[in-house]
């Protein structure tokens, strides 16, 4: 009889795909379980940490401190990072499934949602997710160009990403310069002519998705005055019920902050307008964005499920720059089922299921690709714990022969001449980024080119010359 799965002589071999927060929290939960387990983490880029590195705004350094926790997890002797290895590009789901007892997909949500309105393709209209990737030095976005020559910028959507975009547009460049923001972004932002920003939601202030801490920050941007229309403080009956619910404390705090903004005396500062109940209908312009038509909205429905619908009026706004910040979206992975409507891998508490609802033995999901793009970094911890709990419950069904794990993956990658970057390689890249940052008096200067990253991963810091 073969030794039980999870024993020293038959360790549970798990591949985690994606090295963002949900991937690392899944690794933590597995390595902390009372059994023998080997965890191999695949990451398509040579560098780890996903949205912590490429999504968190550069001026929110404290949020990035969680990478210290992830680095500790990576030091575990039974953990190994395979950076520069992508599921679907370098190894297929079938090849991974053959080699590991279980695979946890933690690939997040890298694509963005569209508005689906006329004029969305006009120059001057951008996805917030592209802007975020660009200012954070993500290699996929480093060559993009953002035309910041318009005096009026509009951001559609009222989540925390919209607030990040707003802050980066408005914050003094000398403050951003010290962070790990990409140098190309600093150069472009220093030339920005944006003098007025409209942060626009289709529903009311009670339904806005941003969190109070992030909203409050908009009140302390030097040279900018947040402006709120008095009508924002006349919530309908259902919105009043939402505000009265103790579970909805964030909305109540948001309303208090908005009231403080409203009470400020008008100043000659640049205007940062928070506007509600406006849904973009069409974007107009000859050759580039010039004007936006909005349908004024009213709210319909019961508390917490209120939706917006046109109220019969339209308003126009002249603007040459627009960011749609209406949420991220996961993309399908060839060979795995995908729920295109929700933009997630169909799953039941993390167990990936087929279209007919049948669990795919050995396949799990966690993070945004499991539940959609919601929650803060810490939300992923509980999410990954749930997925790992289900995986451990399934242990008896996962014990199949031939799951040789790491050596077999390494052999496959060698056969394909794919060079994987381990955690030590990442530490070398990180050291070089810090070194380059120190030369510019900033936290770090991220490498934005994959070839440079690969070279740095094998080079002792201080000896590389680019
Ligand atoms: P989000 O919080 O889901 O906000 C999306 C916004 O887009 C909502 O205001 C939504 O309005 C609006 N929207 C959606 N479709 C629209 C349409 N067709 N037309 C107009 N408006 C539309 O998404 P997010 O800002 O991308 O953030 C994603 C997650 O990351 C969130 O959980 C967020 O808290 C988190 N995050 C956290 C931080 C931080 O902690 N500092 C920073 C960045 C991101 P409705 O409500 O009406 O749908």
Short mmCIF file of C-alpha atoms in Angstrom, two decimals, residues 11-433:
data_model
loop_
_atom_site.label_atom_id
_atom_site.label_comp_id
_atom_site.label_asym_id
_atom_site.label_seq_id
_atom_site.Cartn_x
_atom_site.Cartn_y
_atom_site.Cartn_z
CA UNK A 11 4.00 14.87 -0.04
CA UNK A 12 1.04 16.75 -1.44
CA UNK A 13 2.33 18.59 -4.52
CA UNK A 14 0.49 21.78 -5.35
CA UNK A 15 1.09 24.30 -8.13
CA UNK A 16 -0.21 27.81 -7.54
CA UNK A 17 -0.59 29.95 -10.66
CA UNK A 18 -0.11 33.64 -9.92
CA UNK A 19 2.03 35.36 -7.30
CA UNK A 20 -0.29 38.14 -6.15
CA UNK A 21 -1.84 38.30 -2.67
CA UNK A 22 -4.31 35.44 -3.20
CA UNK A 23 -1.53 33.16 -4.50
CA UNK A 24 0.76 33.91 -1.57
CA UNK A 25 -2.05 33.54 0.98
CA UNK A 26 -2.90 30.15 -0.56
CA UNK A 27 0.77 29.15 -0.21
CA UNK A 28 0.75 30.30 3.41
CA UNK A 29 -2.37 28.25 4.19
CA UNK A 30 -0.93 25.14 2.52
CA UNK A 31 2.50 25.40 4.14
CA UNK A 32 0.87 25.94 7.53
CA UNK A 33 -1.30 22.81 7.22
CA UNK A 34 -0.44 19.79 9.34
CA UNK A 35 0.86 17.67 6.47
CA UNK A 36 3.84 17.40 4.19
CA UNK A 37 3.33 19.65 1.20
CA UNK A 38 5.41 21.12 -1.63
CA UNK A 39 4.27 24.37 -3.20
CA UNK A 40 5.47 25.57 -6.60
CA UNK A 41 4.27 29.04 -7.62
CA UNK A 42 4.18 29.96 -11.29
CA UNK A 43 4.28 33.62 -12.28
CA UNK A 44 4.15 34.88 -15.85
CA UNK A 45 6.49 37.81 -15.13
CA UNK A 46 10.03 37.39 -13.77
CA UNK A 47 8.90 39.39 -10.69
CA UNK A 48 6.32 38.43 -8.05
CA UNK A 49 3.48 40.14 -6.10
CA UNK A 50 0.95 40.88 -8.87
CA UNK A 51 -1.34 43.77 -8.01
CA UNK A 52 0.63 44.68 -4.89
CA UNK A 53 3.52 45.61 -7.17
CA UNK A 54 1.51 46.76 -10.19
CA UNK A 55 -1.88 47.83 -8.81
CA UNK A 56 -1.31 49.54 -5.46
CA UNK A 57 -0.66 53.23 -6.04
CA UNK A 58 2.99 54.29 -5.62
CA UNK A 59 2.09 56.84 -2.93
CA UNK A 60 0.45 54.10 -0.82
CA UNK A 61 3.72 52.52 0.28
CA UNK A 62 2.23 51.18 3.52
CA UNK A 63 -0.09 48.88 1.57
CA UNK A 64 2.94 47.38 -0.15
CA UNK A 65 4.53 46.42 3.17
CA UNK A 66 2.59 43.15 2.92
CA UNK A 67 5.27 41.97 0.49
CA UNK A 68 7.49 41.41 3.55
CA UNK A 69 4.99 38.77 4.69
CA UNK A 70 5.02 37.22 1.21
CA UNK A 71 8.84 37.18 1.17
CA UNK A 72 8.79 35.24 4.46
CA UNK A 73 6.41 32.69 2.95
CA UNK A 74 8.74 32.37 -0.04
CA UNK A 75 11.64 31.44 2.29
CA UNK A 76 9.87 28.25 3.35
CA UNK A 77 12.08 25.30 2.31
CA UNK A 78 9.13 23.59 0.60
CA UNK A 79 8.21 26.62 -1.49
CA UNK A 80 9.62 27.51 -4.90
CA UNK A 81 8.90 30.38 -7.26
CA UNK A 82 8.90 29.79 -11.01
CA UNK A 83 8.88 33.36 -12.30
CA UNK A 84 8.77 33.98 -16.06
CA UNK A 85 6.57 30.90 -16.49
CA UNK A 86 3.01 31.39 -17.72
CA UNK A 87 0.12 28.98 -17.69
CA UNK A 88 -1.12 28.71 -21.27
CA UNK A 89 2.13 30.04 -22.77
CA UNK A 90 4.87 27.83 -21.31
CA UNK A 91 2.83 25.04 -19.81
CA UNK A 92 -0.74 23.98 -20.54
CA UNK A 93 -3.35 23.27 -17.88
CA UNK A 94 -3.23 19.59 -18.90
CA UNK A 95 0.56 19.44 -18.45
CA UNK A 96 0.33 21.07 -15.04
CA UNK A 97 -2.56 18.86 -13.96
CA UNK A 98 -0.57 15.75 -14.93
CA UNK A 99 2.33 16.77 -12.69
CA UNK A 100 0.65 18.06 -9.52
CA UNK A 101 -1.96 16.64 -7.17
CA UNK A 102 -3.68 20.02 -7.21
CA UNK A 103 -3.46 23.32 -9.04
CA UNK A 104 -4.73 26.58 -7.54
CA UNK A 105 -5.38 29.31 -10.09
CA UNK A 106 -4.76 32.77 -8.61
CA UNK A 107 -4.32 34.79 -11.78
CA UNK A 108 -6.40 37.78 -10.68
CA UNK A 109 -8.13 40.11 -13.11
CA UNK A 110 -5.89 41.96 -15.52
CA UNK A 111 -8.38 43.06 -18.14
CA UNK A 112 -10.84 45.93 -17.72
CA UNK A 113 -14.56 46.41 -18.23
CA UNK A 114 -15.74 48.64 -21.07
CA UNK A 115 -18.49 51.24 -21.02
CA UNK A 116 -19.92 49.95 -24.30
CA UNK A 117 -20.90 53.40 -25.56
CA UNK A 118 -20.36 55.39 -28.76
CA UNK A 119 -16.94 57.08 -29.01
CA UNK A 120 -15.15 54.82 -26.53
CA UNK A 121 -12.33 54.22 -29.05
CA UNK A 122 -11.54 57.97 -29.41
CA UNK A 123 -8.01 59.12 -28.57
CA UNK A 124 -8.08 60.67 -25.13
CA UNK A 125 -10.23 57.83 -23.73
CA UNK A 126 -8.27 55.38 -21.61
CA UNK A 127 -8.80 52.40 -19.32
CA UNK A 128 -7.85 53.22 -15.73
CA UNK A 129 -6.25 49.77 -15.51
CA UNK A 130 -3.85 50.71 -18.36
CA UNK A 131 -2.97 53.98 -16.61
CA UNK A 132 -2.37 52.14 -13.32
CA UNK A 133 -0.14 49.54 -15.02
CA UNK A 134 1.73 52.34 -16.79
CA UNK A 135 2.49 54.52 -13.78
CA UNK A 136 3.44 51.42 -11.81
CA UNK A 137 6.03 50.38 -14.42
CA UNK A 138 4.34 47.13 -15.58
CA UNK A 139 6.27 45.85 -18.62
CA UNK A 140 3.02 45.32 -20.60
CA UNK A 141 2.09 49.01 -20.28
CA UNK A 142 5.49 50.73 -20.15
CA UNK A 143 5.36 51.76 -23.82
CA UNK A 144 1.87 53.28 -23.64
CA UNK A 145 1.40 57.02 -24.04
CA UNK A 146 -1.18 59.07 -22.16
CA UNK A 147 -2.00 62.47 -23.56
CA UNK A 148 -2.41 64.70 -20.50
CA UNK A 149 -2.70 67.93 -22.49
CA UNK A 150 -6.41 68.43 -21.76
CA UNK A 151 -7.31 70.85 -18.94
CA UNK A 152 -10.39 68.83 -18.00
CA UNK A 153 -10.17 65.15 -17.02
CA UNK A 154 -13.13 62.89 -16.33
CA UNK A 155 -13.01 59.63 -14.41
CA UNK A 156 -16.01 57.35 -14.79
CA UNK A 157 -16.63 55.12 -11.79
CA UNK A 158 -16.41 55.72 -8.07
CA UNK A 159 -14.30 52.90 -6.68
CA UNK A 160 -10.85 53.07 -5.11
CA UNK A 161 -9.13 52.69 -8.49
CA UNK A 162 -10.90 55.86 -9.67
CA UNK A 163 -9.61 57.62 -6.55
CA UNK A 164 -6.06 56.34 -7.20
CA UNK A 165 -6.17 57.69 -10.75
CA UNK A 166 -7.53 61.00 -9.50
CA UNK A 167 -4.81 61.33 -6.84
CA UNK A 168 -1.99 60.47 -9.23
CA UNK A 169 -3.27 63.11 -11.68
CA UNK A 170 -3.57 65.73 -8.94
CA UNK A 171 -0.69 65.06 -6.55
CA UNK A 172 2.35 67.33 -6.82
CA UNK A 173 4.94 65.60 -8.96
CA UNK A 174 7.68 66.33 -6.42
CA UNK A 175 5.79 64.16 -3.89
CA UNK A 176 5.39 61.29 -6.34
CA UNK A 177 9.01 61.53 -7.43
CA UNK A 178 10.22 59.94 -4.17
CA UNK A 179 8.01 56.86 -4.56
CA UNK A 180 8.58 53.86 -6.82
CA UNK A 181 6.44 55.40 -9.59
CA UNK A 182 7.87 54.76 -13.06
CA UNK A 183 10.18 57.48 -14.35
CA UNK A 184 8.25 57.67 -17.65
CA UNK A 185 5.10 58.50 -15.65
CA UNK A 186 6.85 61.25 -13.70
CA UNK A 187 8.04 62.83 -16.94
CA UNK A 188 4.53 62.78 -18.43
CA UNK A 189 2.81 63.95 -15.22
CA UNK A 190 5.25 66.85 -14.92
CA UNK A 191 3.93 68.07 -18.30
CA UNK A 192 0.26 67.45 -17.42
CA UNK A 193 -2.10 70.37 -18.08
CA UNK A 194 -5.01 68.89 -16.12
CA UNK A 195 -6.65 71.68 -14.07
CA UNK A 196 -10.06 70.19 -13.37
CA UNK A 197 -11.08 66.63 -12.54
CA UNK A 198 -14.60 65.19 -12.47
CA UNK A 199 -15.04 61.92 -10.60
CA UNK A 200 -18.40 60.64 -11.80
CA UNK A 201 -20.73 57.93 -10.49
CA UNK A 202 -23.88 56.59 -12.08
CA UNK A 203 -25.48 56.07 -8.66
CA UNK A 204 -25.60 58.30 -5.58
CA UNK A 205 -22.98 59.06 -2.91
CA UNK A 206 -24.44 56.41 -0.61
CA UNK A 207 -23.69 53.76 -3.24
CA UNK A 208 -20.17 54.97 -4.07
CA UNK A 209 -17.68 52.12 -3.74
CA UNK A 210 -14.65 54.02 -2.48
CA UNK A 211 -13.59 53.61 1.13
CA UNK A 212 -13.52 56.56 3.59
CA UNK A 213 -9.75 56.60 4.01
CA UNK A 214 -9.23 56.94 0.26
CA UNK A 215 -12.01 59.54 -0.11
CA UNK A 216 -10.59 61.62 2.76
CA UNK A 217 -7.22 61.83 1.02
CA UNK A 218 -8.84 63.81 -1.81
CA UNK A 219 -9.36 66.59 0.71
CA UNK A 220 -5.67 67.09 1.33
CA UNK A 221 -4.25 67.42 -2.17
CA UNK A 222 -2.32 70.70 -2.22
CA UNK A 223 -3.83 73.17 -4.69
CA UNK A 224 -7.03 71.19 -5.25
CA UNK A 225 -10.46 71.75 -3.80
CA UNK A 226 -12.97 68.88 -3.67
CA UNK A 227 -16.39 70.15 -4.76
CA UNK A 228 -19.71 68.41 -4.08
CA UNK A 229 -23.16 69.40 -5.25
CA UNK A 230 -25.64 70.06 -2.39
CA UNK A 231 -28.15 67.68 -4.00
CA UNK A 232 -25.86 64.85 -3.01
CA UNK A 233 -27.17 65.23 0.53
CA UNK A 234 -30.79 64.50 -0.29
CA UNK A 235 -30.80 60.70 -0.38
CA UNK A 236 -34.04 58.93 -1.29
CA UNK A 237 -35.86 56.67 1.15
CA UNK A 238 -34.01 53.50 0.14
CA UNK A 239 -30.64 55.27 0.42
CA UNK A 240 -31.59 56.54 3.88
CA UNK A 241 -32.33 52.95 4.86
CA UNK A 242 -28.91 51.93 3.51
CA UNK A 243 -27.28 54.65 5.61
CA UNK A 244 -29.13 53.53 8.72
CA UNK A 245 -27.77 49.98 8.45
CA UNK A 246 -24.84 49.52 10.89
CA UNK A 247 -23.18 47.13 8.41
CA UNK A 248 -22.88 50.04 5.99
CA UNK A 249 -20.64 52.23 8.15
CA UNK A 250 -18.37 53.11 5.22
CA UNK A 251 -21.20 54.89 3.38
CA UNK A 252 -22.08 56.89 6.48
CA UNK A 253 -18.44 57.93 6.87
CA UNK A 254 -18.23 58.79 3.17
CA UNK A 255 -21.28 61.05 3.55
CA UNK A 256 -19.66 62.82 6.52
CA UNK A 257 -16.49 63.40 4.50
CA UNK A 258 -18.50 64.69 1.53
CA UNK A 259 -20.34 67.08 3.86
CA UNK A 260 -16.98 68.41 5.08
CA UNK A 261 -15.93 68.95 1.48
CA UNK A 262 -19.23 70.75 0.80
CA UNK A 263 -18.81 73.02 3.82
CA UNK A 264 -15.41 74.33 2.71
CA UNK A 265 -15.38 77.90 1.46
CA UNK A 266 -14.73 78.10 -2.26
CA UNK A 267 -11.11 78.78 -3.08
CA UNK A 268 -9.28 79.61 -6.31
CA UNK A 269 -7.76 76.12 -6.19
CA UNK A 270 -8.19 73.67 -9.01
CA UNK A 271 -11.54 71.88 -8.93
CA UNK A 272 -11.97 68.23 -8.11
CA UNK A 273 -15.68 67.62 -8.58
CA UNK A 274 -17.39 64.55 -7.13
CA UNK A 275 -20.54 64.13 -9.20
CA UNK A 276 -23.33 61.62 -8.80
CA UNK A 277 -26.26 60.17 -10.75
CA UNK A 278 -24.65 60.68 -14.14
CA UNK A 279 -24.16 57.84 -16.64
CA UNK A 280 -22.12 58.47 -19.79
CA UNK A 281 -24.25 58.01 -22.92
CA UNK A 282 -21.81 59.00 -25.69
CA UNK A 283 -18.31 60.37 -26.18
CA UNK A 284 -17.84 62.88 -29.00
CA UNK A 285 -14.92 64.45 -30.81
CA UNK A 286 -13.30 64.96 -34.17
CA UNK A 287 -10.04 63.04 -34.04
CA UNK A 288 -10.00 63.00 -30.22
CA UNK A 289 -12.34 63.26 -27.26
CA UNK A 290 -13.90 66.70 -26.87
CA UNK A 291 -17.31 66.29 -25.26
CA UNK A 292 -19.28 63.80 -23.17
CA UNK A 293 -23.05 63.38 -22.99
CA UNK A 294 -24.39 62.06 -19.70
CA UNK A 295 -27.87 60.81 -18.90
CA UNK A 296 -29.00 62.14 -15.54
CA UNK A 297 -30.00 59.12 -13.45
CA UNK A 298 -32.48 58.29 -10.74
CA UNK A 299 -32.28 55.36 -8.38
CA UNK A 300 -34.84 52.58 -8.42
CA UNK A 301 -35.21 49.48 -6.30
CA UNK A 302 -34.90 48.35 -2.72
CA UNK A 303 -32.14 49.26 -0.27
CA UNK A 304 -28.78 47.72 -1.26
CA UNK A 305 -30.04 46.63 -4.69
CA UNK A 306 -30.83 50.07 -6.09
CA UNK A 307 -29.91 50.51 -9.71
CA UNK A 308 -29.71 53.68 -11.77
CA UNK A 309 -31.90 54.47 -14.75
CA UNK A 310 -32.20 57.55 -16.98
CA UNK A 311 -34.36 60.32 -15.52
CA UNK A 312 -35.15 61.89 -18.89
CA UNK A 313 -32.48 64.61 -18.92
CA UNK A 314 -29.05 64.83 -20.43
CA UNK A 315 -26.08 67.06 -19.60
CA UNK A 316 -22.90 67.68 -21.51
CA UNK A 317 -19.35 68.22 -20.34
CA UNK A 318 -16.39 69.37 -22.41
CA UNK A 319 -13.31 67.28 -21.68
CA UNK A 320 -10.38 65.94 -23.66
CA UNK A 321 -9.32 63.19 -21.26
CA UNK A 322 -11.39 60.34 -19.85
CA UNK A 323 -10.51 57.30 -17.78
CA UNK A 324 -13.07 54.54 -17.47
CA UNK A 325 -12.63 53.01 -14.04
CA UNK A 326 -15.56 50.65 -13.96
CA UNK A 327 -13.89 47.53 -12.67
CA UNK A 328 -11.38 44.89 -13.61
CA UNK A 329 -12.14 41.60 -15.35
CA UNK A 330 -10.46 38.19 -15.44
CA UNK A 331 -9.76 36.59 -18.79
CA UNK A 332 -10.38 33.01 -19.86
CA UNK A 333 -7.56 30.45 -19.72
CA UNK A 334 -7.60 28.01 -22.67
CA UNK A 335 -8.35 24.54 -21.36
CA UNK A 336 -10.27 25.69 -18.28
CA UNK A 337 -13.97 26.56 -17.98
CA UNK A 338 -14.85 30.26 -17.79
CA UNK A 339 -17.97 32.12 -16.71
CA UNK A 340 -17.91 34.94 -19.26
CA UNK A 341 -20.89 36.73 -17.69
CA UNK A 342 -19.26 37.08 -14.26
CA UNK A 343 -15.72 37.10 -15.62
CA UNK A 344 -14.52 34.38 -13.22
CA UNK A 345 -13.54 30.71 -13.24
CA UNK A 346 -16.81 28.96 -12.32
CA UNK A 347 -16.26 27.52 -8.85
CA UNK A 348 -17.91 26.35 -5.73
CA UNK A 349 -16.04 27.70 -2.68
CA UNK A 350 -12.87 27.55 -4.74
CA UNK A 351 -13.40 24.15 -6.40
CA UNK A 352 -13.42 24.84 -10.15
CA UNK A 353 -16.51 23.33 -11.76
CA UNK A 354 -17.44 22.57 -15.36
CA UNK A 355 -20.41 24.14 -17.15
CA UNK A 356 -22.57 21.30 -15.85
CA UNK A 357 -21.45 22.03 -12.28
CA UNK A 358 -19.14 18.99 -12.03
CA UNK A 359 -15.98 19.63 -9.94
CA UNK A 360 -12.72 19.38 -11.94
CA UNK A 361 -10.71 17.05 -9.72
CA UNK A 362 -7.53 18.77 -8.54
CA UNK A 363 -8.39 22.27 -9.84
CA UNK A 364 -9.07 25.23 -7.57
CA UNK A 365 -9.35 29.01 -7.81
CA UNK A 366 -8.74 31.84 -5.39
CA UNK A 367 -8.76 35.64 -5.33
CA UNK A 368 -10.27 37.83 -8.04
CA UNK A 369 -10.42 35.01 -10.60
CA UNK A 370 -12.58 33.14 -8.06
CA UNK A 371 -14.91 35.82 -6.67
CA UNK A 372 -14.51 38.80 -9.03
CA UNK A 373 -12.57 42.04 -8.54
CA UNK A 374 -13.72 43.02 -5.07
CA UNK A 375 -12.21 43.62 -1.65
CA UNK A 376 -8.87 44.82 -0.35
CA UNK A 377 -5.58 42.88 -0.17
CA UNK A 378 -6.49 41.25 3.15
CA UNK A 379 -9.80 39.94 1.75
CA UNK A 380 -7.74 37.46 -0.24
CA UNK A 381 -6.41 35.82 2.89
CA UNK A 382 -9.79 34.45 3.98
CA UNK A 383 -10.63 33.63 0.39
CA UNK A 384 -7.47 31.54 -0.01
CA UNK A 385 -7.97 29.85 3.35
CA UNK A 386 -11.41 28.74 2.14
CA UNK A 387 -9.99 27.35 -1.11
CA UNK A 388 -7.20 25.49 0.70
CA UNK A 389 -9.71 24.06 3.20
CA UNK A 390 -11.74 22.61 0.32
CA UNK A 391 -8.54 21.26 -1.27
CA UNK A 392 -7.54 19.53 1.96
CA UNK A 393 -11.03 18.06 2.32
CA UNK A 394 -10.56 16.54 -1.15
CA UNK A 395 -7.22 14.91 -0.25
CA UNK A 396 -8.48 11.30 -0.66
CA UNK A 397 -9.54 12.02 -4.25
CA UNK A 398 -6.28 13.78 -5.16
CA UNK A 399 -3.92 10.83 -4.52
CA UNK A 400 -3.22 9.77 -8.09
CA UNK A 401 -0.03 8.15 -9.37
CA UNK A 402 2.61 9.96 -11.42
CA UNK A 403 2.34 13.35 -9.72
CA UNK A 404 6.05 13.98 -9.55
CA UNK A 405 5.70 17.75 -9.27
CA UNK A 406 8.80 19.98 -9.29
CA UNK A 407 11.42 17.81 -11.10
CA UNK A 408 8.94 17.05 -13.83
CA UNK A 409 8.04 20.75 -14.27
CA UNK A 410 11.73 21.69 -14.37
CA UNK A 411 12.35 19.04 -17.05
CA UNK A 412 9.46 20.35 -19.13
CA UNK A 413 10.69 23.94 -18.90
CA UNK A 414 14.24 22.89 -19.82
CA UNK A 415 12.90 21.00 -22.81
CA UNK A 416 11.13 24.23 -23.87
CA UNK A 417 14.22 26.37 -23.16
CA UNK A 418 12.15 28.42 -20.75
CA UNK A 419 14.25 30.00 -18.03
CA UNK A 420 12.43 30.23 -14.73
CA UNK A 421 13.33 32.97 -12.26
CA UNK A 422 13.43 31.77 -8.66
CA UNK A 423 12.94 33.91 -5.56
CA UNK A 424 16.70 34.54 -5.28
CA UNK A 425 16.58 35.85 -8.84
CA UNK A 426 13.77 38.19 -7.85
CA UNK A 427 15.79 39.40 -4.84
CA UNK A 428 18.60 40.34 -7.24
CA UNK A 429 16.16 42.28 -9.43
CA UNK A 430 14.77 43.99 -6.35
CA UNK A 431 18.26 44.92 -5.13
CA UNK A 432 19.05 46.50 -8.49
CA UNK A 433 15.76 48.41 -8.46
#
